[in-house]
């Protein structure tokens, strides 16, 4: 599991430029999938189970926060625009990597008012002497991401793009565990694009799949750090069953059904209420005439920084719950009655 999370987390994949990470996911899912296709936006759809069964869409996004080059100055320094929600403070002193493998350092000038650092004073330094030399390697419109390896500390991992490659790893692990089982539902594992810029991939994927049940698997916040605002989610306390975030209120029957499954199969779980932040579930829920949608999350510290931290036991709990969810015949009238 750690090797898989590392491979995914270390891969390059800003919003709209997910082909590297998509090819890794495709390679990892091919031996276990009944069908695989990539849609117009670039979502990877991995289908498994009975084609005649009720459709379940489970989404994890493959994109990560990135930076887009906007301008190359005469000295060869790159100005940029963020793709996704990122604080300028987090960028100070970091390294970024382009799809070509080119690495740059983030500089900040002037530095006199560090408390009020704005995106406008930050730049990427790729070691060029002038604009011409820089333009030979990078063009405006090129994107870069954090350049960081994954580390394991005890049962926890620290990585640059656990949001949401750790969710992708959970989907892939569930897919593998379902192999050889008789699955009564028609399950679509969707590795969605452009979540960080507005849940865009999940929106069109849901429209195309028309699921009876929708679920997103993503990271969420944690309230267990020294001066954190009180939150019900903690690292290592199990799969977080989403009730609400700032993008959606989950279908109450789906929430209760997930709790019931967790209790029945002795899977550690906790409830998730996230005051700020959204996920693919919101786009799935509002597709067509509406979809019964829930979310499973992995509590994560320092989300949208290059040092996101999550607990492997929570990932295992999410995988176990996913396997139970798709293995049981889907009964929507029962879920609605809960
Ligand atoms: Co995110
Ligand atoms: Zn996410």
Coordinates of C-alpha atoms and ligand atoms in Angstrom, one line a residue:
X1 CA 0.0 0.0 0.0
X2 CA 2.8 2.5 0.9
X3 CA 4.6 1.8 -2.4
X4 CA 1.4 2.5 -4.3
X5 CA 0.7 5.7 -2.4
X6 CA 4.3 6.8 -2.9
X7 CA 4.1 6.2 -6.7
X8 CA 0.9 8.1 -7.0
X9 CA 1.8 11.0 -4.6
X10 CA 5.1 11.6 -6.2
X11 CA 3.7 11.7 -9.8
X12 CA 3.1 15.0 -11.6
X13 CA -0.6 16.0 -12.1
X14 CA -1.8 19.5 -11.8
X15 CA -5.4 20.3 -12.9
X16 CA -6.0 19.7 -16.6
X17 CA -2.5 18.1 -17.0
X18 CA -3.2 14.7 -15.4
X19 CA -1.9 12.4 -18.1
X20 CA 1.2 11.1 -16.2
X21 CA -0.8 10.1 -13.1
X22 CA -3.7 8.8 -15.2
X23 CA -1.3 6.4 -17.0
X24 CA -0.1 5.1 -13.6
X25 CA -3.7 4.6 -12.4
X26 CA -4.5 2.9 -15.7
X27 CA -1.6 0.5 -15.4
X28 CA -2.4 -0.3 -11.8
X29 CA -6.1 -1.0 -12.6
X30 CA -5.8 -2.9 -15.9
X31 CA -5.4 -6.4 -14.4
X32 CA -8.5 -6.0 -12.3
X33 CA -10.9 -4.0 -14.5
X34 CA -13.7 -5.3 -16.6
X35 CA -13.5 -2.2 -18.8
X36 CA -11.4 1.0 -18.9
X37 CA -11.9 4.2 -20.8
X38 CA -10.8 7.8 -20.8
X39 CA -13.5 10.4 -21.4
X40 CA -13.3 13.8 -23.2
X41 CA -12.2 15.7 -20.1
X42 CA -9.6 13.1 -19.2
X43 CA -11.4 11.2 -16.4
X44 CA -10.3 7.6 -16.2
X45 CA -13.4 5.3 -15.9
X46 CA -12.7 1.8 -14.6
X47 CA -15.8 -0.4 -14.6
X48 CA -16.2 -3.6 -12.7
X49 CA -19.2 -5.9 -11.9
X50 CA -22.5 -6.8 -13.4
X51 CA -23.4 -4.6 -16.4
X52 CA -27.1 -5.1 -15.7
X53 CA -26.8 -4.2 -12.0
X54 CA -27.5 -0.8 -10.4
X55 CA -24.8 1.7 -11.2
X56 CA -22.5 3.0 -8.4
X57 CA -20.0 5.8 -9.1
X58 CA -17.0 6.1 -6.8
X59 CA -14.8 9.1 -7.5
X60 CA -11.3 10.0 -6.4
X61 CA -9.5 12.9 -8.1
X62 CA -6.2 12.5 -9.8
X63 CA -5.3 16.2 -10.0
X64 CA -3.3 18.1 -7.4
X65 CA -2.7 21.8 -6.7
X66 CA -0.4 23.3 -9.2
X67 CA 1.1 26.6 -10.5
X68 CA 0.7 28.0 -14.0
X69 CA 3.5 30.1 -15.6
X70 CA 2.0 33.4 -16.6
X71 CA 5.1 35.5 -17.6
X72 CA 8.8 35.1 -18.1
X73 CA 10.8 38.2 -17.2
X74 CA 13.9 39.5 -18.9
X75 CA 16.2 37.9 -16.3
X76 CA 14.5 34.5 -16.8
X77 CA 12.4 34.4 -13.6
X78 CA 8.9 33.0 -14.0
X79 CA 5.7 34.6 -12.6
X80 CA 2.8 32.3 -12.0
X81 CA -0.8 31.9 -11.1
X82 CA -2.2 29.2 -8.7
X83 CA -4.3 26.4 -10.1
X84 CA -6.3 25.4 -7.0
X85 CA -6.5 26.8 -3.4
X86 CA -3.1 27.6 -2.1
X87 CA -1.6 30.0 0.4
X88 CA 1.4 32.1 -0.7
X89 CA 3.1 31.4 2.7
X90 CA 3.2 27.7 1.9
X91 CA 5.2 28.4 -1.3
X92 CA 8.1 30.1 0.3
X93 CA 11.3 28.2 -0.1
X94 CA 9.7 25.3 -1.9
X95 CA 10.8 23.3 -5.0
X96 CA 8.5 22.7 -7.9
X97 CA 8.8 20.4 -10.9
X98 CA 7.4 20.6 -14.4
X99 CA 6.2 17.7 -16.5
X100 CA 9.5 17.7 -18.4
X101 CA 11.3 17.0 -15.1
X102 CA 12.7 20.6 -14.8
X103 CA 12.9 21.7 -11.2
X104 CA 12.7 25.3 -9.9
X105 CA 13.0 27.1 -6.6
X106 CA 10.4 29.6 -5.4
X107 CA 11.9 32.9 -4.4
X108 CA 10.3 36.0 -2.8
X109 CA 11.2 39.6 -3.3
X110 CA 10.9 42.0 -1.7
X111 CA 11.1 40.2 1.6
X112 CA 10.6 43.1 4.0
X113 CA 6.9 42.3 4.7
X114 CA 7.0 38.5 5.0
X115 CA 3.8 38.4 7.1
X116 CA 1.8 39.8 4.2
X117 CA 3.4 37.8 1.5
X118 CA 1.3 37.9 -1.7
X119 CA 1.5 35.7 -4.8
X120 CA 2.7 38.8 -6.8
X121 CA 6.0 38.9 -5.0
X122 CA 6.8 35.2 -5.5
X123 CA 8.6 33.8 -8.6
X124 CA 10.0 30.5 -9.8
X125 CA 13.8 30.4 -10.4
X126 CA 14.8 27.7 -12.9
X127 CA 18.5 28.8 -12.9
X128 CA 18.3 30.6 -16.3
X129 CA 20.4 33.7 -17.0
X130 CA 17.9 35.5 -19.2
X131 CA 14.5 35.2 -20.8
X132 CA 15.7 33.5 -23.9
X133 CA 17.4 30.7 -21.9
X134 CA 14.3 30.3 -19.7
X135 CA 11.9 30.2 -22.7
X136 CA 13.9 27.4 -24.2
X137 CA 12.7 25.3 -21.3
X138 CA 9.4 26.7 -20.1
X139 CA 6.5 28.6 -21.9
X140 CA 3.7 30.6 -20.4
X141 CA 0.9 28.1 -19.7
X142 CA 3.2 25.4 -18.5
X143 CA 2.3 24.0 -15.1
X144 CA 4.3 22.7 -12.2
X145 CA 3.7 21.0 -8.9
X146 CA 5.5 20.4 -5.6
X147 CA 8.7 18.4 -5.9
X148 CA 8.6 16.1 -2.9
X149 CA 9.1 12.4 -2.1
X150 CA 6.8 10.4 0.2
X151 CA 8.0 9.5 3.6
X152 CA 6.6 7.0 6.1
X153 CA 6.7 7.8 9.9
X154 CA 5.3 4.9 11.9
X155 CA 1.7 4.3 10.6
X156 CA 1.7 7.7 9.0
X157 CA 2.8 9.0 5.6
X158 CA 3.8 12.4 4.6
X159 CA 3.5 13.4 0.9
X160 CA 3.0 16.3 -1.5
X161 CA -0.3 15.1 -3.1
X162 CA -2.0 12.8 -0.6
X163 CA -5.0 15.0 -1.7
X164 CA -6.2 13.0 -3.4
X165 CA -3.7 10.3 -4.6
X166 CA -4.3 8.5 -1.2
X167 CA -8.0 8.3 -2.2
X168 CA -6.9 6.9 -5.6
X169 CA -4.8 4.3 -3.8
X170 CA -7.8 3.3 -1.7
X171 CA -9.9 2.9 -4.9
X172 CA -7.2 0.8 -6.5
X173 CA -6.7 -1.4 -3.4
X174 CA -10.5 -2.0 -3.3
X175 CA -10.5 -2.8 -7.0
X176 CA -7.8 -5.4 -6.4
X177 CA -9.6 -6.9 -3.4
X178 CA -12.8 -7.3 -5.4
X179 CA -11.1 -9.4 -8.0
X180 CA -12.7 -12.8 -8.4
X181 CA -15.7 -11.8 -6.3
X182 CA -19.2 -11.8 -7.7
X183 CA -20.2 -8.1 -7.7
X184 CA -24.0 -7.6 -8.0
X185 CA -23.6 -3.9 -9.0
X186 CA -22.2 -2.1 -12.0
X187 CA -19.4 -0.2 -10.3
X188 CA -17.6 2.7 -11.9
X189 CA -14.4 3.8 -10.2
X190 CA -13.8 7.3 -11.6
X191 CA -10.4 8.8 -11.4
X192 CA -11.5 12.4 -11.9
X193 CA -9.7 15.4 -13.3
X194 CA -9.8 19.1 -12.3
X195 CA -11.3 18.7 -8.9
X196 CA -9.1 21.4 -7.4
X197 CA -10.4 24.0 -9.9
X198 CA -14.1 23.3 -9.4
X199 CA -15.1 19.6 -9.4
X200 CA -15.2 19.6 -13.1
X201 CA -14.2 16.1 -14.1
X202 CA -16.7 14.5 -11.7
X203 CA -19.5 16.6 -13.1
X204 CA -19.3 15.3 -16.6
X205 CA -18.4 11.7 -15.5
X206 CA -21.6 11.6 -13.3
X207 CA -23.7 12.9 -16.2
X208 CA -22.3 10.2 -18.5
X209 CA -22.6 7.3 -16.0
X210 CA -26.0 8.3 -14.5
X211 CA -25.3 6.4 -11.2
X212 CA -28.0 5.3 -8.7
X213 CA -25.5 5.9 -5.9
X214 CA -22.6 8.3 -5.9
X215 CA -19.6 8.5 -3.5
X216 CA -16.4 10.5 -3.4
X217 CA -13.3 9.3 -1.7
X218 CA -11.1 12.3 -0.7
X219 CA -9.0 13.7 2.1
X220 CA -10.6 15.9 4.8
X221 CA -9.3 18.0 7.6
X222 CA -8.3 16.9 11.1
X223 CA -8.9 18.5 14.5
X224 CA -6.1 16.8 16.4
X225 CA -3.2 19.2 16.0
X226 CA -1.9 21.6 18.8
X227 CA -4.2 24.6 18.2
X228 CA -6.7 23.2 15.7
X229 CA -10.3 24.4 15.6
X230 CA -12.4 21.6 17.2
X231 CA -13.4 19.1 14.5
X232 CA -14.7 15.6 14.9
X233 CA -12.0 14.0 12.6
X234 CA -8.7 12.6 13.9
X235 CA -5.9 10.7 12.3
X236 CA -6.1 7.0 13.0
X237 CA -9.7 6.9 14.1
X238 CA -11.0 5.2 11.0
X239 CA -12.8 6.0 7.8
X240 CA -14.5 9.4 7.9
X241 CA -18.2 9.2 6.8
X242 CA -19.0 12.6 5.4
X243 CA -22.1 14.4 6.7
X244 CA -21.4 17.9 5.3
X245 CA -18.7 20.1 3.9
X246 CA -18.9 23.5 2.3
X247 CA -19.9 22.0 -1.0
X248 CA -22.7 19.6 -0.1
X249 CA -24.9 18.0 2.5
X250 CA -24.8 14.3 2.0
X251 CA -27.8 12.1 1.4
X252 CA -28.8 11.2 5.0
X253 CA -29.8 7.6 4.0
X254 CA -26.3 7.1 2.4
X255 CA -24.6 8.4 5.6
X256 CA -26.7 6.0 7.8
X257 CA -26.1 3.1 5.4
X258 CA -22.3 3.6 5.5
X259 CA -22.5 3.7 9.3
X260 CA -24.5 0.5 9.3
X261 CA -22.0 -1.2 7.0
X262 CA -19.1 -0.1 9.2
X263 CA -20.7 -1.4 12.3
X264 CA -21.8 -4.7 10.7
X265 CA -18.3 -5.4 9.5
X266 CA -16.4 -4.0 12.4
X267 CA -14.7 -1.3 10.4
X268 CA -13.4 1.8 12.4
X269 CA -15.3 4.9 11.4
X270 CA -15.8 8.5 12.5
X271 CA -18.2 11.2 11.3
X272 CA -17.0 14.0 9.1
X273 CA -18.2 17.6 9.2
X274 CA -15.9 19.9 7.4
X275 CA -16.5 23.6 7.7
X276 CA -14.4 24.7 4.7
X277 CA -13.6 22.6 1.6
X278 CA -15.5 20.6 -1.0
X279 CA -15.2 17.5 -3.0
X280 CA -16.5 15.6 -6.1
X281 CA -19.5 14.4 -4.2
X282 CA -21.1 17.8 -4.6
X283 CA -20.9 17.6 -8.4
X284 CA -22.2 14.0 -8.5
X285 CA -25.1 14.9 -6.2
X286 CA -26.3 17.6 -8.6
X287 CA -26.1 15.6 -11.8
X288 CA -29.2 15.4 -13.9
X289 CA -32.3 15.0 -11.6
X290 CA -30.0 14.4 -8.6
X291 CA -28.1 11.4 -7.2
X292 CA -28.1 9.9 -3.7
X293 CA -24.5 10.8 -2.8
X294 CA -22.2 10.4 0.2
X295 CA -18.5 10.6 0.9
X296 CA -15.7 8.6 2.5
X297 CA -12.7 10.6 3.6
X298 CA -9.2 10.1 5.0
X299 CA -8.4 12.7 7.7
X300 CA -5.3 14.6 6.7
X301 CA -3.2 17.2 8.3
X302 CA -1.7 20.2 6.4
X303 CA -3.9 19.7 3.4
X304 CA -2.7 21.7 0.3
X305 CA 0.9 21.9 1.6
X306 CA 3.8 19.8 0.4
X307 CA 3.7 17.9 3.7
X308 CA 0.3 16.4 3.9
X309 CA 0.0 13.7 6.6
X310 CA -2.4 10.8 6.8
X311 CA -2.7 7.5 8.7
X312 CA -2.5 4.2 6.9
X313 CA -5.1 2.6 9.2
X314 CA -7.7 5.1 8.0
X315 CA -6.9 4.2 4.4
X316 CA -7.3 0.5 5.2
X317 CA -10.7 1.3 6.9
X318 CA -11.8 3.2 3.7
X319 CA -10.8 0.3 1.5
X320 CA -12.7 -2.2 3.7
X321 CA -15.8 -0.1 3.7
X322 CA -15.6 0.4 -0.1
X323 CA -15.4 -3.4 -0.6
X324 CA -18.4 -4.0 1.6
X325 CA -20.4 -1.2 -0.1
X326 CA -19.9 -2.5 -3.6
X327 CA -20.2 -6.2 -2.7
X328 CA -23.7 -5.8 -1.2
X329 CA -26.7 -5.7 -3.6
X330 CA -27.6 -2.0 -3.8
X331 CA -31.1 -1.4 -2.5
X332 CA -32.0 2.3 -2.9
X333 CA -35.4 2.0 -1.4
X334 CA -33.8 0.6 1.8
X335 CA -31.2 3.4 1.8
X336 CA -34.0 6.0 1.4
X337 CA -35.9 4.4 4.3
X338 CA -33.0 4.8 6.7
Ligands
LIG1 CO1 -7.7 19.5 -2.5
LIG2 ZN1 -9.1 16.6 -2.7

